[in-house]
Amino acid sequence: MIAEDHALLREGLVALLRENGIEVCAVAGDGDGLLRIVAGHKPDLAICDVRLPPGFTDEGLRAAIEARRRQPGLAILMLSQYVEPAYTAELLATGEGGVGYLLKERVGDIPAFLDALERVAAGGTALDREVVSELVRERSAASGDELAALTAREREVLGLMAEGRSNGAIARELVVTLGAVEKHVSNIFGKLGLAAGSDDHRRVLAVLAYLRAG
Amino acid sequence: MSARVRRFGRELAYLTAGGLTSYLALVTWTVGLSLVAGLAVLIIAIPVAVTVAAAFRWVVELDRQNARIIAGAPIGRAYHRSARPGLWPRMQTALRDRQFWRDLGWLLLHSVVGQLLAIIALTFVATTLATLTLPVWGGYIPGDAAHWGPLPLGEARARWAGPAVAIPLAAITVWLTGLMARAELWLARWLLGPRAAGPAGDATPAAEPLGAPAFRYRPEIAIPMHGVVAFVVGITLTLIWLVTGAGRSFWPVWPWFALLTTIAVHVLLVRAARQQTGDGMLRVLLRTGIEFAVGLALMLVVIWALAGGGYFWPVWPMLGMAFPLGVLALMVATPWRDSEALAQRVDVLTRTRRDAVDAQAAELRRIERDLHDGAQARLVALTMKLGRVESRLAAEHPDEAALIGDARADATAAIAELRDLARGIAPPVLADRGLLAAVQALAGRSPVATEVRGTIAGRLPAAVENCAYFVCAEALTNVAKHAPGARATVELEQAGGELSVRVSDDGPGGADPDGGGISGLSSRVSALDGRLTVTSTAQGTTIDVGLPCGS
């Protein structure tokens, strides 16, 4: 389902998803609508704008968090024109289930958008590049020594991990072999002192927890 | 060279115009003061005084315009306006207005000085021209004895001495004209220009003083000397009267009266020069007036007694003096409502400024919302459509798809720029989550390691939040720019109706309080009646801001 109050964007999203074989079961224009539809239709994934009526501040985020509380494991992808690390933190704190936070303009890059949708629907994470780079910036400003110990390539891999990509996706993105990526990943976890997680989602959470701890 | 000539022309014109206005000034003050003094014993003196004050203002305005148009140095004006209509309030306001007394001073001075300077300048110019053209007209002076000093004007050769003299004379003329014009302009600025009274400080335009006076005038010596001289003169004249057959009419009364008046004027000037306020001027006038009246009354009684008594004629002059003094005393005794009018005006200004600042804060947030809902949303829709076209073309027309992909990248860049713009105008997180959250986000984005501490309960007025946010933004930008390796701390505290924002770093210091960024902050802060202090030492810099946020 889609919760978006701006008609132009809503229609555009619906058309885009339908063209790519994703069924949109319902649309909502505000937070209450979101909660009703989630309870009624039980969609696989809810795409939600952070800013919704009536207050146009963060009603969408509040509604999404509430929806996840009522229906644990609900996959939610937040769309916003602004990236605020504070909102990201709140979203990630809501527990299990797929979580995503993307800038609205990412929707134009259709292959990447669909990839993110699939990741979130499958229970993984999709964080916008901007969010991740802000987190990294914050962390290196707070205590830059640890991150400075990573090589440039390792920092790239760290960023892509934080976005929620799988090793395979990272390998495709950086045009290297899967083995090289796995080696980088274990180096990173070793240098930063993180426990290597088994699945991607936990790994992302570990990396993000590290980045936010700064 | 020609610029210098043009400037000389302007200075000469200024002095000449000043000479003309000085005639007008002479007429104005002699007529004005005579009218007021002559009619002082009658009630009609009050409207006459108001008219005279207005006439002074009008004449003095000519000199301001002279300065503005010819000398190119505008002089502002600041007159008190009477809060209430009616002649009595207007006279009170006029006499209490310092500018009125400065106008009078200018008229008195200028009527002498203006003419003098103009005549000197014009004479020099005329003489220069005359000597320069001496070869032409010198031969026409009749008489073989026509001489210019030791030079016989009949001889052509001798006449060439004229231009020889004219050249240094021209240089002196130009220099002297400049000097005199600057002096007159300085005097005009000093007397006619506005001064701000009160806590805002003195707003006198920074005119360079022409140098220390050659001697120091000390009233404690001058006035007694004046008194002694006057007494001696008076006694001398009285003795002359005695000697030349005393008895008929005591004519020395007139010189005695004149001498007493000059002493009174002298004392009045000295006391007036010490006054800061219009109210003080009135009191000085009253006090000196009473002393003068008492002295005069005594003098008259002595004369009456010496003249043999009889009909007590001094009662009439005494009554005559009592009337204007009574009027003055009444004015001094009335607590003047000017301060009330001023307080009202301050109230209105404070209220309207607060409204303007609040309106601006609301407007900025509205602009950000409009940007978000309008331009940014359209651009996002555009990128979506372009993306869909791109994926449709990708298979069969990869070149076209690449082109569309470029277009989409451009649109995405535009969205990012709009986002940064909107953040600079009215950061959304500030409007949505409040000051503390916004400053934390700010600290996170900054390349400087920043710690944010704060205790703020609830939301504050939008204007206050905006101002505090931009203070932090500017301060952190400064730290990043000038002390990149330092650590910064931001403390936000709300206590006692004031929001206190303190940004400190441990950098090398050296912040310039007059630098562009900080002075911009200071105008934001003072628009909200806040305070801003910048302390910068080698241990670090601290910017301390306090903003009133009501209860």
PDB file of N, CA and C in Angstrom, chain A residues 22-87:
ATOM      1  N   ILE A  22       4.073  -4.967  -9.446  1.00  0.00           N
ATOM      2  CA  ILE A  22       3.775  -4.948  -8.007  1.00  0.00           C
ATOM      3  C   ILE A  22       2.359  -4.424  -7.838  1.00  0.00           C
ATOM      4  N   GLU A  23       1.565  -5.159  -7.089  1.00  0.00           N
ATOM      5  CA  GLU A  23       0.163  -4.781  -6.956  1.00  0.00           C
ATOM      6  C   GLU A  23       0.000  -3.794  -5.814  1.00  0.00           C
ATOM      7  N   VAL A  24      -0.708  -2.693  -6.103  1.00  0.00           N
ATOM      8  CA  VAL A  24      -0.997  -1.725  -5.050  1.00  0.00           C
ATOM      9  C   VAL A  24      -2.408  -1.977  -4.574  1.00  0.00           C
ATOM     10  N   CYS A  25      -2.553  -2.437  -3.346  1.00  0.00           N
ATOM     11  CA  CYS A  25      -3.893  -2.824  -2.903  1.00  0.00           C
ATOM     12  C   CYS A  25      -4.720  -1.633  -2.453  1.00  0.00           C
ATOM     13  N   ALA A  26      -4.084  -0.631  -1.910  1.00  0.00           N
ATOM     14  CA  ALA A  26      -4.857   0.519  -1.441  1.00  0.00           C
ATOM     15  C   ALA A  26      -3.933   1.722  -1.291  1.00  0.00           C
ATOM     16  N   VAL A  27      -4.551   2.905  -1.290  1.00  0.00           N
ATOM     17  CA  VAL A  27      -3.774   4.123  -1.014  1.00  0.00           C
ATOM     18  C   VAL A  27      -4.440   4.889   0.120  1.00  0.00           C
ATOM     19  N   ALA A  28      -3.623   5.603   0.869  1.00  0.00           N
ATOM     20  CA  ALA A  28      -4.145   6.414   1.971  1.00  0.00           C
ATOM     21  C   ALA A  28      -3.571   7.815   1.870  1.00  0.00           C
ATOM     22  N   GLY A  29      -4.302   8.759   2.417  1.00  0.00           N
ATOM     23  CA  GLY A  29      -3.850  10.145   2.372  1.00  0.00           C
ATOM     24  C   GLY A  29      -3.401  10.695   3.709  1.00  0.00           C
ATOM     25  N   ASP A  30      -3.555   9.899   4.783  1.00  0.00           N
ATOM     26  CA  ASP A  30      -3.081  10.392   6.076  1.00  0.00           C
ATOM     27  C   ASP A  30      -2.768   9.213   6.994  1.00  0.00           C
ATOM     28  N   GLY A  31      -2.321   9.546   8.192  1.00  0.00           N
ATOM     29  CA  GLY A  31      -1.863   8.507   9.115  1.00  0.00           C
ATOM     30  C   GLY A  31      -2.952   7.534   9.519  1.00  0.00           C
ATOM     31  N   ASP A  32      -4.154   8.066   9.767  1.00  0.00           N
ATOM     32  CA  ASP A  32      -5.252   7.164  10.148  1.00  0.00           C
ATOM     33  C   ASP A  32      -5.577   6.195   9.033  1.00  0.00           C
ATOM     34  N   GLY A  33      -5.548   6.728   7.795  1.00  0.00           N
ATOM     35  CA  GLY A  33      -5.797   5.868   6.648  1.00  0.00           C
ATOM     36  C   GLY A  33      -4.796   4.733   6.597  1.00  0.00           C
ATOM     37  N   LEU A  34      -3.525   5.063   6.870  1.00  0.00           N
ATOM     38  CA  LEU A  34      -2.482   4.045   6.862  1.00  0.00           C
ATOM     39  C   LEU A  34      -2.825   2.935   7.847  1.00  0.00           C
ATOM     40  N   LEU A  35      -3.166   3.331   9.064  1.00  0.00           N
ATOM     41  CA  LEU A  35      -3.438   2.321  10.091  1.00  0.00           C
ATOM     42  C   LEU A  35      -4.626   1.446   9.717  1.00  0.00           C
ATOM     43  N   ARG A  36      -5.659   2.080   9.144  1.00  0.00           N
ATOM     44  CA  ARG A  36      -6.854   1.316   8.757  1.00  0.00           C
ATOM     45  C   ARG A  36      -6.513   0.275   7.702  1.00  0.00           C
ATOM     46  N   ILE A  37      -5.772   0.718   6.684  1.00  0.00           N
ATOM     47  CA  ILE A  37      -5.480  -0.180   5.571  1.00  0.00           C
ATOM     48  C   ILE A  37      -4.570  -1.315   6.013  1.00  0.00           C
ATOM     49  N   VAL A  38      -3.605  -0.961   6.843  1.00  0.00           N
ATOM     50  CA  VAL A  38      -2.689  -2.010   7.312  1.00  0.00           C
ATOM     51  C   VAL A  38      -3.464  -3.065   8.091  1.00  0.00           C
ATOM     52  N   ALA A  39      -4.418  -2.608   8.911  1.00  0.00           N
ATOM     53  CA  ALA A  39      -5.216  -3.571   9.676  1.00  0.00           C
ATOM     54  C   ALA A  39      -6.118  -4.378   8.759  1.00  0.00           C
ATOM     55  N   GLY A  40      -6.677  -3.694   7.774  1.00  0.00           N
ATOM     56  CA  GLY A  40      -7.654  -4.358   6.924  1.00  0.00           C
ATOM     57  C   GLY A  40      -7.034  -5.247   5.851  1.00  0.00           C
ATOM     58  N   HIS A  41      -6.135  -4.668   5.059  1.00  0.00           N
ATOM     59  CA  HIS A  41      -5.642  -5.394   3.891  1.00  0.00           C
ATOM     60  C   HIS A  41      -4.428  -6.256   4.185  1.00  0.00           C
ATOM     61  N   LYS A  42      -3.712  -5.972   5.257  1.00  0.00           N
ATOM     62  CA  LYS A  42      -2.482  -6.680   5.593  1.00  0.00           C
ATOM     63  C   LYS A  42      -1.549  -6.802   4.395  1.00  0.00           C
ATOM     64  N   PRO A  43      -1.010  -5.664   3.937  1.00  0.00           N
ATOM     65  CA  PRO A  43      -0.124  -5.695   2.766  1.00  0.00           C
ATOM     66  C   PRO A  43       1.243  -6.274   3.126  1.00  0.00           C
ATOM     67  N   ASP A  44       1.979  -6.667   2.084  1.00  0.00           N
ATOM     68  CA  ASP A  44       3.336  -7.146   2.323  1.00  0.00           C
ATOM     69  C   ASP A  44       4.253  -6.001   2.706  1.00  0.00           C
ATOM     70  N   LEU A  45       3.984  -4.856   2.103  1.00  0.00           N
ATOM     71  CA  LEU A  45       4.889  -3.727   2.300  1.00  0.00           C
ATOM     72  C   LEU A  45       4.060  -2.446   2.278  1.00  0.00           C
ATOM     73  N   ALA A  46       4.376  -1.553   3.161  1.00  0.00           N
ATOM     74  CA  ALA A  46       3.725  -0.239   3.166  1.00  0.00           C
ATOM     75  C   ALA A  46       4.762   0.818   2.812  1.00  0.00           C
ATOM     76  N   ILE A  47       4.438   1.587   1.771  1.00  0.00           N
ATOM     77  CA  ILE A  47       5.302   2.717   1.433  1.00  0.00           C
ATOM     78  C   ILE A  47       4.634   3.957   2.015  1.00  0.00           C
ATOM     79  N   CYS A  48       5.389   4.731   2.781  1.00  0.00           N
ATOM     80  CA  CYS A  48       4.766   5.824   3.521  1.00  0.00           C
ATOM     81  C   CYS A  48       5.628   7.081   3.472  1.00  0.00           C
ATOM     82  N   ASP A  49       4.995   8.213   3.235  1.00  0.00           N
ATOM     83  CA  ASP A  49       5.687   9.502   3.280  1.00  0.00           C
ATOM     84  C   ASP A  49       5.819   9.940   4.741  1.00  0.00           C
ATOM     85  N   VAL A  50       6.941  10.545   5.071  1.00  0.00           N
ATOM     86  CA  VAL A  50       7.123  11.004   6.457  1.00  0.00           C
ATOM     87  C   VAL A  50       6.137  12.127   6.777  1.00  0.00           C
ATOM     88  N   ARG A  51       5.951  13.028   5.817  1.00  0.00           N
ATOM     89  CA  ARG A  51       5.076  14.182   6.060  1.00  0.00           C
ATOM     90  C   ARG A  51       3.680  13.906   5.567  1.00  0.00           C
ATOM     91  N   LEU A  52       2.753  13.901   6.488  1.00  0.00           N
ATOM     92  CA  LEU A  52       1.364  13.678   6.108  1.00  0.00           C
ATOM     93  C   LEU A  52       0.469  14.701   6.794  1.00  0.00           C
ATOM     94  N   PRO A  53      -0.759  14.882   6.294  1.00  0.00           N
ATOM     95  CA  PRO A  53      -1.669  15.757   7.004  1.00  0.00           C
ATOM     96  C   PRO A  53      -2.015  15.172   8.366  1.00  0.00           C
ATOM     97  N   PRO A  54      -2.570  15.884   9.296  1.00  0.00           N
ATOM     98  CA  PRO A  54      -2.906  17.299   9.210  1.00  0.00           C
ATOM     99  C   PRO A  54      -1.757  18.259   9.549  1.00  0.00           C
ATOM    100  N   GLY A  55      -0.744  17.802  10.204  1.00  0.00           N
ATOM    101  CA  GLY A  55       0.266  18.735  10.712  1.00  0.00           C
ATOM    102  C   GLY A  55       1.450  18.919   9.775  1.00  0.00           C
ATOM    103  N   PHE A  56       1.635  17.990   8.859  1.00  0.00           N
ATOM    104  CA  PHE A  56       2.763  18.043   7.926  1.00  0.00           C
ATOM    105  C   PHE A  56       4.095  18.167   8.649  1.00  0.00           C
ATOM    106  N   THR A  57       4.249  17.508   9.749  1.00  0.00           N
ATOM    107  CA  THR A  57       5.569  17.433  10.361  1.00  0.00           C
ATOM    108  C   THR A  57       6.071  15.999  10.220  1.00  0.00           C
ATOM    109  N   ASP A  58       5.731  15.123  11.126  1.00  0.00           N
ATOM    110  CA  ASP A  58       6.197  13.740  10.986  1.00  0.00           C
ATOM    111  C   ASP A  58       5.080  12.741  11.272  1.00  0.00           C
ATOM    112  N   GLU A  59       3.871  13.122  10.851  1.00  0.00           N
ATOM    113  CA  GLU A  59       2.736  12.220  11.108  1.00  0.00           C
ATOM    114  C   GLU A  59       2.944  10.854  10.493  1.00  0.00           C
ATOM    115  N   GLY A  60       3.545  10.846   9.311  1.00  0.00           N
ATOM    116  CA  GLY A  60       3.743   9.570   8.626  1.00  0.00           C
ATOM    117  C   GLY A  60       4.631   8.643   9.430  1.00  0.00           C
ATOM    118  N   LEU A  61       5.697   9.237   9.984  1.00  0.00           N
ATOM    119  CA  LEU A  61       6.620   8.423  10.771  1.00  0.00           C
ATOM    120  C   LEU A  61       5.920   7.853  11.994  1.00  0.00           C
ATOM    121  N   ARG A  62       5.170   8.706  12.674  1.00  0.00           N
ATOM    122  CA  ARG A  62       4.453   8.258  13.870  1.00  0.00           C
ATOM    123  C   ARG A  62       3.494   7.124  13.526  1.00  0.00           C
ATOM    124  N   ALA A  63       2.767   7.357  12.405  1.00  0.00           N
ATOM    125  CA  ALA A  63       1.793   6.322  12.023  1.00  0.00           C
ATOM    126  C   ALA A  63       2.506   5.018  11.685  1.00  0.00           C
ATOM    127  N   ALA A  64       3.637   5.132  11.012  1.00  0.00           N
ATOM    128  CA  ALA A  64       4.362   3.908  10.622  1.00  0.00           C
ATOM    129  C   ALA A  64       4.837   3.153  11.856  1.00  0.00           C
ATOM    130  N   ILE A  65       5.374   3.899  12.822  1.00  0.00           N
ATOM    131  CA  ILE A  65       5.854   3.241  14.044  1.00  0.00           C
ATOM    132  C   ILE A  65       4.692   2.581  14.766  1.00  0.00           C
ATOM    133  N   GLU A  66       3.553   3.257  14.802  1.00  0.00           N
ATOM    134  CA  GLU A  66       2.375   2.697  15.449  1.00  0.00           C
ATOM    135  C   GLU A  66       1.902   1.446  14.729  1.00  0.00           C
ATOM    136  N   ALA A  67       1.946   1.511  13.387  1.00  0.00           N
ATOM    137  CA  ALA A  67       1.513   0.347  12.604  1.00  0.00           C
ATOM    138  C   ALA A  67       2.403  -0.857  12.901  1.00  0.00           C
ATOM    139  N   ARG A  68       3.692  -0.600  13.013  1.00  0.00           N
ATOM    140  CA  ARG A  68       4.587  -1.722  13.305  1.00  0.00           C
ATOM    141  C   ARG A  68       4.361  -2.264  14.714  1.00  0.00           C
ATOM    142  N   ARG A  69       3.961  -1.359  15.607  1.00  0.00           N
ATOM    143  CA  ARG A  69       3.676  -1.825  16.963  1.00  0.00           C
ATOM    144  C   ARG A  69       2.448  -2.733  16.963  1.00  0.00           C
ATOM    145  N   ARG A  70       1.453  -2.333  16.174  1.00  0.00           N
ATOM    146  CA  ARG A  70       0.233  -3.144  16.146  1.00  0.00           C
ATOM    147  C   ARG A  70       0.426  -4.435  15.364  1.00  0.00           C
ATOM    148  N   GLN A  71       1.290  -4.342  14.355  1.00  0.00           N
ATOM    149  CA  GLN A  71       1.493  -5.522  13.516  1.00  0.00           C
ATOM    150  C   GLN A  71       2.977  -5.778  13.401  1.00  0.00           C
ATOM    151  N   PRO A  72       3.561  -6.474  14.342  1.00  0.00           N
ATOM    152  CA  PRO A  72       5.002  -6.652  14.312  1.00  0.00           C
ATOM    153  C   PRO A  72       5.424  -7.416  13.073  1.00  0.00           C
ATOM    154  N   GLY A  73       6.539  -7.028  12.511  1.00  0.00           N
ATOM    155  CA  GLY A  73       6.997  -7.690  11.303  1.00  0.00           C
ATOM    156  C   GLY A  73       6.495  -7.028  10.038  1.00  0.00           C
ATOM    157  N   LEU A  74       5.687  -5.977  10.178  1.00  0.00           N
ATOM    158  CA  LEU A  74       5.226  -5.262   8.982  1.00  0.00           C
ATOM    159  C   LEU A  74       6.418  -4.576   8.330  1.00  0.00           C
ATOM    160  N   ALA A  75       6.536  -4.767   7.029  1.00  0.00           N
ATOM    161  CA  ALA A  75       7.644  -4.135   6.319  1.00  0.00           C
ATOM    162  C   ALA A  75       7.232  -2.729   5.905  1.00  0.00           C
ATOM    163  N   ILE A  76       8.064  -1.773   6.200  1.00  0.00           N
ATOM    164  CA  ILE A  76       7.721  -0.380   5.893  1.00  0.00           C
ATOM    165  C   ILE A  76       8.892   0.295   5.197  1.00  0.00           C
ATOM    166  N   LEU A  77       8.567   1.018   4.136  1.00  0.00           N
ATOM    167  CA  LEU A  77       9.562   1.837   3.471  1.00  0.00           C
ATOM    168  C   LEU A  77       9.112   3.292   3.594  1.00  0.00           C
ATOM    169  N   MET A  78       9.897   4.105   4.288  1.00  0.00           N
ATOM    170  CA  MET A  78       9.573   5.517   4.429  1.00  0.00           C
ATOM    171  C   MET A  78      10.196   6.301   3.285  1.00  0.00           C
ATOM    172  N   LEU A  79       9.417   7.197   2.742  1.00  0.00           N
ATOM    173  CA  LEU A  79       9.941   8.091   1.723  1.00  0.00           C
ATOM    174  C   LEU A  79       9.920   9.511   2.272  1.00  0.00           C
ATOM    175  N   SER A  80      10.963  10.255   1.980  1.00  0.00           N
ATOM    176  CA  SER A  80      10.959  11.620   2.489  1.00  0.00           C
ATOM    177  C   SER A  80      11.794  12.497   1.574  1.00  0.00           C
ATOM    178  N   GLN A  81      11.495  13.795   1.584  1.00  0.00           N
ATOM    179  CA  GLN A  81      12.361  14.696   0.839  1.00  0.00           C
ATOM    180  C   GLN A  81      13.530  15.159   1.677  1.00  0.00           C
ATOM    181  N   TYR A  82      13.514  14.845   2.951  1.00  0.00           N
ATOM    182  CA  TYR A  82      14.627  15.213   3.807  1.00  0.00           C
ATOM    183  C   TYR A  82      15.141  13.977   4.513  1.00  0.00           C
ATOM    184  N   VAL A  83      16.404  14.034   4.792  1.00  0.00           N
ATOM    185  CA  VAL A  83      17.000  12.936   5.534  1.00  0.00           C
ATOM    186  C   VAL A  83      17.375  13.455   6.897  1.00  0.00           C
ATOM    187  N   GLU A  84      16.749  12.937   7.893  1.00  0.00           N
ATOM    188  CA  GLU A  84      17.104  13.319   9.258  1.00  0.00           C
ATOM    189  C   GLU A  84      17.547  12.075  10.009  1.00  0.00           C
ATOM    190  N   PRO A  85      18.787  12.043  10.436  1.00  0.00           N
ATOM    191  CA  PRO A  85      19.262  10.860  11.171  1.00  0.00           C
ATOM    192  C   PRO A  85      18.391  10.531  12.384  1.00  0.00           C
ATOM    193  N   ALA A  86      17.779  11.549  12.960  1.00  0.00           N
ATOM    194  CA  ALA A  86      16.924  11.287  14.118  1.00  0.00           C
ATOM    195  C   ALA A  86      15.755  10.387  13.741  1.00  0.00           C
ATOM    196  N   TYR A  87      15.139  10.679  12.598  1.00  0.00           N
ATOM    197  CA  TYR A  87      14.007   9.851  12.160  1.00  0.00           C
ATOM    198  C   TYR A  87      14.467   8.417  11.890  1.00  0.00           C
TER     199      TYR A  87
END
